[in-house]
Amino acid sequence: MVKLKADYVVCMDKNYTILENAEVIFDKEIKKIGKNLPKVDKEIYLGKNSVVMPALINTHTHLEFSSNKTLLEYGDFIGWLNSVIEHRETLFVECKGECFKKAIEEMKKSGVCAFGEISSTGDDLKYIKHSPLKVVYFNEIIGTTPGAVDMLYQDFQARLHESFEIEKRNEKFKVGISIHSPYSVHPILMEKVISIAREKNLPIQAHFMESKAERSWLDKGEGEFKLFFEKHFKNAKPLIKPLEFLEKFKNTHTTFIHCVYANDEELQKISELNASIAHCPVSNRLLNVGILNLERVKNFSIDYSVATDGMSSNYSLNLFKEIRAALLMHTDLHPKILAKDLLKSVTINAAKSLNLNNGSLEEGKDADIIAFKLPNKVKNLELLPLQIILHTNEVEKMYINGEEII
Amino acid sequence: MVKLKADYVVCMDKNYTILENAEVIFDKEIKKIGKNLPKVDKEIYLGKNSVVMPALINTHTHLEFSSNKTLLEYGDFIGWLNSVIEHRETLFVECKGECFKKAIEEMKKSGVCAFGEISSTGDDLKYIKHSPLKVVYFNEIIGTTPGAVDMLYQDFQARLHESFEIEKRNEKFKVGISIHSPYSVHPILMEKVISIAREKNLPIQAHFMESKAERSWLDKGEGEFKLFFEKHFKNAKPLIKPLEFLEKFKNTHTTFIHCVYANDEELQKISELNASIAHCPVSNRLLNVGILNLERVKNFSIDYSVATDGMSSNYSLNLFKEIRAALLMHTDLHPKILAKDLLKSVTINAAKSLNLNNGSLEEGKDADIIAFKLPNKVKNLELLPLQIILHTNEVEKMYINGEEII
Ligand SMILES: [Fe+2]
Ligand SMILES: [Fe+2]
C-alpha cells in the first residue's frame, strides 16, 4: 500500500471533487481518498503546491507516423492527404524501435498512462507490445475496391489474431478495431469488421467528418475528394451516406474522431449511439479544417476526449500541451469552464472512450495516478484546472496499476 | 567580421527572401548576405537543417509583474483587473533582481534580442538597465484624478529623466513613453506627456480597446467599468471619446496594444496615424476578451507585432511559443500564410514598432541574429515559416550588435 499526500487532490469524479491537503491510498487499485487517512507502510508527501490527479489518457494516436517532423504538407487537408500517400512508406521505414520508444516516452513524460493506437499495418505491434503505458490497439481496416475486400479482410483477421495473442499475455494491452472513415472503407468490409467488434465487445474508432472535402464528397459526390479519388483509385462515387455509416455502429462502443463537419442530425445519432468524440485541435488546425464546436457537442450530451492524433499532423505528443492548445484555441469559450472540461476530456471521458477502468481517483479504479507541482499556490479552487493546464508540461511521478513508472 | 553559414537564411526583407545554403557576414552591422561570399576570419557553419534569421523582438511586456504565476484571476477582464489592483504591491515586492533576470533570460533563450518594457513605477529601472537585450523603456503615465495631475506629471518627469540618464550611457537602452489607456489617464496628462514624446521623438505605447467593458465605458459610460470606477475611484464618467484619444497621437510614433474591440473608424484612424498594433493573443485569451481580427487589421494596412504582454496575463515570455499560440488560435486564417505574417510580426514589424534598426537581414541593419536547427529538412520553402514556428522553442545562437550573446 502506498499513500500519496498532496496539497491538491483532483479526483475527476462526478462532482469534480478537489480536496486540499489530502491523501490517496492505493495498491494496484485505489483504496481510499480523503484527509487524515490511516497510516500505511509507504507514505510520500509530494511537496508544496503539489497536485495529485488521475493519469492522462490519449485516446487517439498513429505512432507509425512518429518519424514525421517536417516532411508532410500542412495547411490544406487534401494537400496533406496526398503528401501522406506520397511519403507513407518512407515514414514507416524511418520509424523503428527507437522512434516508437521516443514517441511513447514523450507521452509518458506528459503524464499519459494509456493511449489509443491506430495501427494501419500491424508492423507497429512488435514495438507497441513493449509499451510501459496501457495501450488500446485499434487494428485498422481501410480499402474501397470491391475486388480486394476478401484479401483485406483476411489480412485484417491475421492482424487481429496477432494482437489477441499479445492481449492474452499482457494486462496493459487491449484489442480494438478501427474503421478508417466513411469514405475509405467498403461497406461490406465495415460490416464484417464491426460485427466482430460487436461480438467480442471491442472498442471501435472511426474518423468522421474531419474536413469540408469529406462533407461535400459524402453528401454530393463532389469537391476536392472527387479529384482525389479519381487520381488515386479511379473510383468516383461515395459508397455510403454519413447517417447510414453512423447507423452501422449500433450496439458498439465507438469513438468518432474529429467530427468538425458533423451536422445536427449526425451529432444526434452519435448521441443516441452513446458514442463519444475524440477532438484533436492541433491536428485539425494544421490541416486547416477549422475547429470543432464544443458547445454544440455538449448540447447533444456527447462526451468528448482531447487527443493528439499522430505526428503525421502534430508537432508533439505531449497531452498537457494539447489541452493547453485547446484552451487557447476555443476563444469563444470561458477559460475557467473550458479548463474543467478539458481535464475531464483527458481523464474520465478518455477512460470511457477506451473502455478502461481508470481516469478518476475513486475506490476500485486502477491506480493510474500522476503527481506534479504548480509554481505557486492557487487560492481559488475554481481556477485550479486552468492553472494546471497553463503550467504543467511534464509530471514528476506516475503510477500505472499502482506501479511507479516515473 | 563573422560569417554564419546555414541551410536556410530567412531575411525578413520586403520580398520575404529565403536563401538555401547561404551566408551572412557581419560585424556590428550586417555587411552581406548571399552565397559563396568572400572568406572572412571567423566562419561558422551551423549544421544540417540550420536556420539563420533576424533575432526576435517582443514589443510589449510588463516585467514588473514577472513574479505572478498563479495569483491573478483569469477568465474575466474586470475580475482580472480587480485582482491586479489587489495584488499589485505583493507582486512588485516579490519581483527583485533574480525575478527580472529570469524573465529576461526566458525571452533571450527564445531568441528575443529586444523588448518593449512598460514601466509602471520606475522601480524596474535598476534591473532593466543591466539587460543583455536591447530595451525600449516606456515610462508609463496613469491617473485620472484632476487634483493629482501635477504630482503625477512631476513623478513622471523624474522617471523620464532617470531613464534618459541610462540611455546616455547604454547603447542598448532607449527611452519611450506609455499612456496607459484612454480610460485611465486624464486628458491633460495625456497631452503633456505626448507632447514630450513628439518633441523628443520618443516611441509611444498605449493600451486601446482591450475589452468589451472598455468599449461600453468609452462609448456610453456603461457596463462593468462603471461599477469598477465607482468602486475604486468614485469617478463614473469616461473622460475622452476613443477617436479623440487616437487623435491625440498625431505626429507621433505610436503602437496601440490589443485593439480587439476597435471599430472600423478607429482602425482607419490608426492607419492614418501610421501607428501599429501590438497583438497579445495569449493575454487576450486568459482575460477572455476574444481575439483580434487580423484580417481586418491587414485590410486597413496596419502592421501588427505579436507580443507576450507581461506575466500578469501569460504563463510564459517565450516569443516563439507566443507566435505558435497565435498560429493555432487564429483558426480562420490559412496556417501557411499566417505563419509568414507571424514571423514578420516579431521581426521587421516589431522593429518598426520600437523604432529599432534591426528585424531583418539586410546590409546596414544591426547584426541582431539568431540561429537554430529544424528537426529535419523542409523541401517546400513556402512551408518553412510554418515549420519554424511549430518546431522552435529556443535558439542555439544569438548575436546582438554582432556580439555573441548565446
Ligand atoms: Fe487520426
Ligand atoms: Fe499590457
Tab-separated table of N, CA and C in Angstrom, chain B residues 10-140:
chain	number	residue	atom	x	y	z
B	10	VAL	N	16.713	33.175	-43.637
B	10	VAL	CA	15.411	33.836	-43.786
B	10	VAL	C	15.636	35.320	-43.532
B	11	CYS	N	15.555	36.118	-44.594
B	11	CYS	CA	15.996	37.522	-44.493
B	11	CYS	C	14.972	38.446	-43.846
B	12	MET	N	13.688	38.139	-43.989
B	12	MET	CA	12.624	39.024	-43.498
B	12	MET	C	12.722	40.416	-44.135
B	13	ASP	N	13.152	40.438	-45.382
B	13	ASP	CA	13.142	41.691	-46.136
B	13	ASP	C	11.795	41.828	-46.844
B	14	LYS	N	11.664	42.855	-47.657
B	14	LYS	CA	10.370	43.139	-48.303
B	14	LYS	C	9.890	42.004	-49.196
B	15	ASN	N	10.836	41.294	-49.812
B	15	ASN	CA	10.448	40.214	-50.728
B	15	ASN	C	10.319	38.856	-50.050
B	16	TYR	N	10.430	38.854	-48.758
B	16	TYR	CA	10.421	37.602	-47.990
B	16	TYR	C	11.427	36.600	-48.575
B	17	THR	N	12.627	37.080	-48.802
B	17	THR	CA	13.679	36.239	-49.375
B	17	THR	C	14.105	35.127	-48.419
B	18	ILE	N	14.103	33.910	-48.930
B	18	ILE	CA	14.674	32.783	-48.188
B	18	ILE	C	15.746	32.165	-49.068
B	19	LEU	N	16.969	32.114	-48.577
B	19	LEU	CA	18.072	31.534	-49.351
B	19	LEU	C	18.446	30.183	-48.755
B	20	GLU	N	18.742	29.234	-49.645
B	20	GLU	CA	19.232	27.936	-49.155
B	20	GLU	C	20.749	27.907	-49.251
B	21	ASN	N	21.391	27.237	-48.289
B	21	ASN	CA	22.849	27.126	-48.265
B	21	ASN	C	23.504	28.485	-48.479
B	22	ALA	N	23.174	29.409	-47.621
B	22	ALA	CA	23.648	30.779	-47.815
B	22	ALA	C	24.414	31.282	-46.596
B	23	GLU	N	24.867	32.501	-46.699
B	23	GLU	CA	25.780	33.046	-45.697
B	23	GLU	C	25.425	34.485	-45.351
B	24	VAL	N	25.796	34.850	-44.124
B	24	VAL	CA	25.616	36.234	-43.668
B	24	VAL	C	26.941	36.689	-43.087
B	25	ILE	N	27.436	37.811	-43.552
B	25	ILE	CA	28.677	38.373	-42.996
B	25	ILE	C	28.333	39.649	-42.234
B	26	PHE	N	28.902	39.777	-41.039
B	26	PHE	CA	28.584	40.952	-40.214
B	26	PHE	C	29.701	41.257	-39.231
B	27	ASP	N	29.755	42.529	-38.824
B	27	ASP	CA	30.492	42.862	-37.593
B	27	ASP	C	29.444	43.410	-36.628
B	28	LYS	N	29.424	44.701	-36.352
B	28	LYS	CA	28.302	45.240	-35.558
B	28	LYS	C	27.045	45.329	-36.416
B	29	GLU	N	27.331	45.519	-37.704
B	29	GLU	CA	26.231	45.629	-38.665
B	29	GLU	C	26.274	44.467	-39.649
B	30	ILE	N	25.179	44.266	-40.314
B	30	ILE	CA	25.165	43.250	-41.358
B	30	ILE	C	25.824	43.821	-42.612
B	31	LYS	N	26.782	43.046	-43.126
B	31	LYS	CA	27.556	43.536	-44.264
B	31	LYS	C	27.098	42.932	-45.585
B	32	LYS	N	26.811	41.648	-45.543
B	32	LYS	CA	26.492	40.993	-46.805
B	32	LYS	C	25.699	39.708	-46.552
B	33	ILE	N	24.764	39.431	-47.459
B	33	ILE	CA	24.003	38.172	-47.424
B	33	ILE	C	24.057	37.572	-48.813
B	34	GLY	N	24.337	36.271	-48.902
B	34	GLY	CA	24.342	35.656	-50.222
B	34	GLY	C	24.993	34.289	-50.198
B	35	LYS	N	25.349	33.814	-51.367
B	35	LYS	CA	26.000	32.503	-51.480
B	35	LYS	C	27.457	32.709	-51.874
B	36	ASN	N	28.325	31.804	-51.408
B	36	ASN	CA	29.749	31.837	-51.773
B	36	ASN	C	30.362	33.223	-51.603
B	37	LEU	N	30.148	33.785	-50.434
B	37	LEU	CA	30.698	35.115	-50.153
B	37	LEU	C	32.197	34.990	-49.875
B	38	PRO	N	32.948	36.102	-49.990
B	38	PRO	CA	34.399	36.051	-49.731
B	38	PRO	C	34.719	35.525	-48.327
B	39	LYS	N	35.895	34.954	-48.198
B	39	LYS	CA	36.324	34.378	-46.923
B	39	LYS	C	36.509	35.468	-45.869
B	40	VAL	N	36.162	35.165	-44.620
B	40	VAL	CA	36.485	36.081	-43.510
B	40	VAL	C	37.176	35.269	-42.419
B	41	ASP	N	37.653	35.950	-41.375
B	41	ASP	CA	38.407	35.279	-40.305
B	41	ASP	C	37.622	34.177	-39.619
B	42	LYS	N	36.414	34.542	-39.210
B	42	LYS	CA	35.639	33.597	-38.407
B	42	LYS	C	34.457	33.096	-39.219
B	43	GLU	N	34.477	31.810	-39.546
B	43	GLU	CA	33.378	31.249	-40.333
B	43	GLU	C	32.728	30.106	-39.551
B	44	ILE	N	31.434	30.160	-39.436
B	44	ILE	CA	30.719	29.135	-38.653
B	44	ILE	C	29.622	28.528	-39.505
B	45	TYR	N	29.703	27.200	-39.709
B	45	TYR	CA	28.578	26.508	-40.349
B	45	TYR	C	27.716	25.933	-39.239
B	46	LEU	N	26.445	26.210	-39.337
B	46	LEU	CA	25.569	25.904	-38.199
B	46	LEU	C	24.981	24.503	-38.234
B	47	GLY	N	25.287	23.752	-39.256
B	47	GLY	CA	24.878	22.351	-39.261
B	47	GLY	C	23.640	22.100	-40.086
B	48	LYS	N	23.343	20.819	-40.217
B	48	LYS	CA	22.231	20.358	-41.039
B	48	LYS	C	20.906	20.946	-40.562
B	49	ASN	N	20.107	21.395	-41.515
B	49	ASN	CA	18.775	21.950	-41.228
B	49	ASN	C	18.808	23.205	-40.360
B	50	SER	N	19.945	23.892	-40.408
B	50	SER	CA	20.066	25.116	-39.610
B	50	SER	C	19.357	26.285	-40.292
B	51	VAL	N	18.879	27.172	-39.455
B	51	VAL	CA	18.192	28.383	-39.913
B	51	VAL	C	18.898	29.589	-39.310
B	52	VAL	N	19.149	30.594	-40.134
B	52	VAL	CA	19.602	31.885	-39.622
B	52	VAL	C	18.536	32.906	-39.984
B	53	MET	N	18.168	33.710	-39.023
B	53	MET	CA	17.176	34.760	-39.294
B	53	MET	C	17.399	35.916	-38.322
B	54	PRO	N	16.731	37.049	-38.538
B	54	PRO	CA	16.873	38.137	-37.577
B	54	PRO	C	16.365	37.711	-36.205
B	55	ALA	N	17.007	38.182	-35.156
B	55	ALA	CA	16.547	37.888	-33.797
B	55	ALA	C	15.153	38.484	-33.596
B	56	LEU	N	14.399	37.895	-32.679
B	56	LEU	CA	13.018	38.323	-32.454
B	56	LEU	C	12.949	39.561	-31.552
B	57	ILE	N	11.825	40.221	-31.613
B	57	ILE	CA	11.600	41.438	-30.832
B	57	ILE	C	10.215	41.347	-30.177
B	58	ASN	N	10.197	41.435	-28.863
B	58	ASN	CA	8.950	41.346	-28.090
B	58	ASN	C	8.518	42.771	-27.751
B	59	THR	N	7.568	43.303	-28.515
B	59	THR	CA	7.300	44.739	-28.401
B	59	THR	C	6.672	45.168	-27.073
B	60	HIS	N	5.992	44.245	-26.387
B	60	HIS	CA	5.192	44.699	-25.249
B	60	HIS	C	5.244	43.729	-24.069
B	61	THR	N	5.888	44.152	-22.989
B	61	THR	CA	5.926	43.353	-21.755
B	61	THR	C	5.745	44.285	-20.548
B	62	HIS	N	5.486	43.663	-19.420
B	62	HIS	CA	5.444	44.375	-18.133
B	62	HIS	C	6.270	43.529	-17.170
B	63	LEU	N	7.581	43.676	-17.193
B	63	LEU	CA	8.406	42.771	-16.369
B	63	LEU	C	8.201	42.963	-14.872
B	64	GLU	N	7.694	44.115	-14.472
B	64	GLU	CA	7.421	44.323	-13.039
B	64	GLU	C	6.472	43.272	-12.463
B	65	PHE	N	5.691	42.646	-13.338
B	65	PHE	CA	4.714	41.658	-12.879
B	65	PHE	C	5.231	40.220	-13.021
B	66	SER	N	6.532	40.081	-13.241
B	66	SER	CA	7.068	38.742	-13.558
B	66	SER	C	6.939	37.735	-12.429
B	67	SER	N	6.665	38.179	-11.214
B	67	SER	CA	6.534	37.189	-10.133
B	67	SER	C	5.167	36.512	-10.145
B	68	ASN	N	4.242	37.014	-10.939
B	68	ASN	CA	2.940	36.331	-10.980
B	68	ASN	C	3.053	34.965	-11.640
B	69	LYS	N	2.513	33.976	-10.969
B	69	LYS	CA	2.404	32.650	-11.569
B	69	LYS	C	0.940	32.200	-11.519
B	70	THR	N	0.404	32.110	-10.327
B	70	THR	CA	-0.970	31.597	-10.178
B	70	THR	C	-1.821	32.518	-9.310
B	71	LEU	N	-1.333	33.732	-9.089
B	71	LEU	CA	-2.015	34.611	-8.138
B	71	LEU	C	-3.195	35.352	-8.765
B	72	LEU	N	-3.003	35.853	-9.967
B	72	LEU	CA	-4.043	36.701	-10.562
B	72	LEU	C	-5.203	35.870	-11.111
B	73	GLU	N	-6.366	36.500	-11.120
B	73	GLU	CA	-7.621	35.888	-11.548
B	73	GLU	C	-7.701	35.907	-13.079
B	74	TYR	N	-7.882	34.753	-13.702
B	74	TYR	CA	-8.063	34.726	-15.150
B	74	TYR	C	-9.504	34.398	-15.519
B	75	GLY	N	-9.870	34.726	-16.737
B	75	GLY	CA	-11.177	34.308	-17.254
B	75	GLY	C	-12.156	35.453	-17.421
B	76	ASP	N	-11.802	36.624	-16.866
B	76	ASP	CA	-12.740	37.742	-16.930
B	76	ASP	C	-11.951	39.035	-16.773
B	77	PHE	N	-12.102	39.971	-17.696
B	77	PHE	CA	-11.238	41.144	-17.702
B	77	PHE	C	-11.313	41.957	-16.417
B	78	ILE	N	-12.524	42.271	-15.990
B	78	ILE	CA	-12.657	43.122	-14.797
B	78	ILE	C	-12.237	42.360	-13.540
B	79	GLY	N	-12.565	41.075	-13.499
B	79	GLY	CA	-12.105	40.235	-12.385
B	79	GLY	C	-10.585	40.267	-12.300
B	80	TRP	N	-9.968	40.164	-13.464
B	80	TRP	CA	-8.502	40.216	-13.523
B	80	TRP	C	-7.986	41.570	-13.034
B	81	LEU	N	-8.607	42.652	-13.521
B	81	LEU	CA	-8.161	43.997	-13.165
B	81	LEU	C	-8.268	44.214	-11.655
B	82	ASN	N	-9.365	43.743	-11.085
B	82	ASN	CA	-9.511	43.849	-9.624
B	82	ASN	C	-8.411	43.064	-8.912
B	83	SER	N	-8.090	41.883	-9.444
B	83	SER	CA	-7.050	41.083	-8.783
B	83	SER	C	-5.680	41.746	-8.947
B	84	VAL	N	-5.465	42.431	-10.063
B	84	VAL	CA	-4.197	43.157	-10.245
B	84	VAL	C	-4.087	44.262	-9.197
B	85	ILE	N	-5.174	44.985	-9.024
B	85	ILE	CA	-5.150	46.074	-8.041
B	85	ILE	C	-4.938	45.530	-6.632
B	86	GLU	N	-5.586	44.412	-6.344
B	86	GLU	CA	-5.442	43.815	-5.013
B	86	GLU	C	-4.010	43.334	-4.758
B	87	HIS	N	-3.389	42.713	-5.767
B	87	HIS	CA	-2.114	42.026	-5.515
B	87	HIS	C	-0.885	42.746	-6.058
B	88	ARG	N	-1.118	43.903	-6.680
B	88	ARG	CA	-0.040	44.675	-7.298
B	88	ARG	C	1.196	44.800	-6.408
B	89	GLU	N	0.971	45.275	-5.205
B	89	GLU	CA	2.118	45.534	-4.324
B	89	GLU	C	2.869	44.249	-3.999
B	90	THR	N	2.105	43.211	-3.665
B	90	THR	CA	2.719	41.911	-3.377
B	90	THR	C	3.600	41.468	-4.544
B	91	LEU	N	3.047	41.558	-5.737
B	91	LEU	CA	3.786	41.105	-6.920
B	91	LEU	C	5.042	41.948	-7.131
B	92	PHE	N	4.917	43.268	-6.941
B	92	PHE	CA	6.075	44.142	-7.137
B	92	PHE	C	7.166	43.821	-6.109
B	93	VAL	N	6.752	43.623	-4.877
B	93	VAL	CA	7.729	43.333	-3.822
B	93	VAL	C	8.434	42.002	-4.104
B	94	GLU	N	7.668	41.061	-4.633
B	94	GLU	CA	8.255	39.732	-4.896
B	94	GLU	C	9.190	39.732	-6.098
B	95	CYS	N	9.078	40.745	-6.961
B	95	CYS	CA	9.926	40.746	-8.156
B	95	CYS	C	11.125	41.665	-7.963
B	96	LYS	N	12.239	41.054	-7.587
B	96	LYS	CA	13.502	41.788	-7.428
B	96	LYS	C	14.456	41.319	-8.529
B	97	GLY	N	15.731	41.526	-8.302
B	97	GLY	CA	16.753	41.259	-9.324
B	97	GLY	C	16.655	39.901	-9.991
B	98	GLU	N	16.543	38.854	-9.175
B	98	GLU	CA	16.554	37.488	-9.709
B	98	GLU	C	15.346	37.262	-10.624
B	99	CYS	N	14.236	37.841	-10.236
B	99	CYS	CA	12.975	37.691	-10.962
B	99	CYS	C	13.063	38.366	-12.334
B	100	PHE	N	13.631	39.569	-12.369
B	100	PHE	CA	13.837	40.249	-13.663
B	100	PHE	C	14.810	39.475	-14.539
B	101	LYS	N	15.873	38.998	-13.901
B	101	LYS	CA	16.882	38.234	-14.639
B	101	LYS	C	16.260	37.029	-15.316
B	102	LYS	N	15.460	36.305	-14.550
B	102	LYS	CA	14.803	35.090	-15.086
B	102	LYS	C	13.881	35.424	-16.248
B	103	ALA	N	13.128	36.502	-16.073
B	103	ALA	CA	12.179	36.903	-17.121
B	103	ALA	C	12.939	37.230	-18.406
B	104	ILE	N	14.013	38.002	-18.253
B	104	ILE	CA	14.810	38.371	-19.431
B	104	ILE	C	15.474	37.129	-20.021
B	105	GLU	N	15.920	36.244	-19.152
B	105	GLU	CA	16.566	35.003	-19.607
B	105	GLU	C	15.594	34.158	-20.449
B	106	GLU	N	14.338	34.096	-20.028
B	106	GLU	CA	13.368	33.308	-20.792
B	106	GLU	C	13.172	33.898	-22.191
B	107	MET	N	13.080	35.220	-22.255
B	107	MET	CA	12.941	35.855	-23.574
B	107	MET	C	14.176	35.588	-24.412
B	108	LYS	N	15.330	35.764	-23.800
B	108	LYS	CA	16.605	35.602	-24.510
B	108	LYS	C	16.723	34.201	-25.109
B	109	LYS	N	16.432	33.188	-24.309
B	109	LYS	CA	16.520	31.810	-24.805
B	109	LYS	C	15.619	31.586	-26.008
B	110	SER	N	14.501	32.303	-26.042
B	110	SER	CA	13.578	32.131	-27.164
B	110	SER	C	13.975	33.002	-28.359
B	111	GLY	N	15.173	33.604	-28.299
B	111	GLY	CA	15.670	34.323	-29.467
B	111	GLY	C	15.292	35.788	-29.523
B	112	VAL	N	14.865	36.336	-28.387
B	112	VAL	CA	14.489	37.748	-28.346
B	112	VAL	C	15.732	38.609	-28.098
B	113	CYS	N	15.978	39.570	-28.982
B	113	CYS	CA	17.134	40.466	-28.829
B	113	CYS	C	16.724	41.814	-28.264
B	114	ALA	N	15.431	42.113	-28.285
B	114	ALA	CA	14.972	43.439	-27.861
B	114	ALA	C	13.535	43.338	-27.371
B	115	PHE	N	13.209	44.150	-26.386
B	115	PHE	CA	11.828	44.133	-25.921
B	115	PHE	C	11.372	45.526	-25.505
B	116	GLY	N	10.075	45.722	-25.581
B	116	GLY	CA	9.463	46.963	-25.116
B	116	GLY	C	8.934	46.726	-23.720
B	117	GLU	N	9.454	47.490	-22.748
B	117	GLU	CA	9.048	47.299	-21.351
B	117	GLU	C	8.194	48.474	-20.903
B	118	ILE	N	6.986	48.160	-20.440
B	118	ILE	CA	6.149	49.192	-19.839
B	118	ILE	C	6.524	49.282	-18.365
B	119	SER	N	7.003	50.425	-17.955
B	119	SER	CA	7.379	50.590	-16.552
B	119	SER	C	6.320	51.402	-15.820
B	120	SER	N	5.626	50.752	-14.890
B	120	SER	CA	4.579	51.453	-14.137
B	120	SER	C	5.188	52.332	-13.063
B	121	THR	N	6.256	51.849	-12.455
B	121	THR	CA	6.749	52.504	-11.232
B	121	THR	C	8.117	53.160	-11.402
B	122	GLY	N	8.890	52.684	-12.352
B	122	GLY	CA	10.279	53.134	-12.448
B	122	GLY	C	11.216	52.320	-11.562
B	123	ASP	N	10.633	51.515	-10.671
B	123	ASP	CA	11.469	50.702	-9.788
B	123	ASP	C	12.218	49.606	-10.536
B	124	ASP	N	11.744	49.292	-11.734
B	124	ASP	CA	12.392	48.241	-12.521
B	124	ASP	C	13.667	48.724	-13.212
B	125	LEU	N	13.869	50.046	-13.225
B	125	LEU	CA	14.986	50.588	-13.998
B	125	LEU	C	16.330	50.023	-13.543
B	126	LYS	N	16.497	49.893	-12.234
B	126	LYS	CA	17.786	49.423	-11.719
B	126	LYS	C	18.101	47.996	-12.166
B	127	TYR	N	17.072	47.217	-12.501
B	127	TYR	CA	17.314	45.862	-13.027
B	127	TYR	C	17.406	45.886	-14.549
B	128	ILE	N	16.465	46.591	-15.149
B	128	ILE	CA	16.366	46.617	-16.608
B	128	ILE	C	17.624	47.198	-17.243
B	129	LYS	N	18.260	48.135	-16.556
B	129	LYS	CA	19.426	48.785	-17.176
B	129	LYS	C	20.573	47.802	-17.383
B	130	HIS	N	20.541	46.673	-16.691
B	130	HIS	CA	21.587	45.659	-16.893
B	130	HIS	C	21.185	44.609	-17.930
B	131	SER	N	20.079	44.811	-18.585
B	131	SER	CA	19.600	43.804	-19.531
B	131	SER	C	20.618	43.535	-20.636
B	132	PRO	N	20.899	42.250	-20.893
B	132	PRO	CA	21.769	41.932	-22.031
B	132	PRO	C	21.039	42.133	-23.365
B	133	LEU	N	19.732	42.288	-23.298
B	133	LEU	CA	18.943	42.524	-24.515
B	133	LEU	C	18.685	44.022	-24.673
B	134	LYS	N	18.405	44.431	-25.876
B	134	LYS	CA	18.000	45.808	-26.111
B	134	LYS	C	16.635	46.062	-25.460
B	135	VAL	N	16.473	47.254	-24.930
B	135	VAL	CA	15.208	47.600	-24.271
B	135	VAL	C	14.707	48.942	-24.786
B	136	VAL	N	13.421	48.993	-25.062
B	136	VAL	CA	12.793	50.309	-25.157
B	136	VAL	C	11.940	50.422	-23.902
B	137	TYR	N	12.301	51.399	-23.104
B	137	TYR	CA	11.753	51.519	-21.748
B	137	TYR	C	10.655	52.580	-21.750
B	138	PHE	N	9.407	52.100	-21.726
B	138	PHE	CA	8.259	53.001	-21.824
B	138	PHE	C	7.831	53.470	-20.434
B	139	ASN	N	8.185	54.692	-20.088
B	139	ASN	CA	7.729	55.274	-18.816
B	139	ASN	C	6.228	55.484	-18.905
B	140	GLU	N	5.503	54.824	-18.026
B	140	GLU	CA	4.045	54.854	-18.136
B	140	GLU	C	3.421	55.943	-17.278
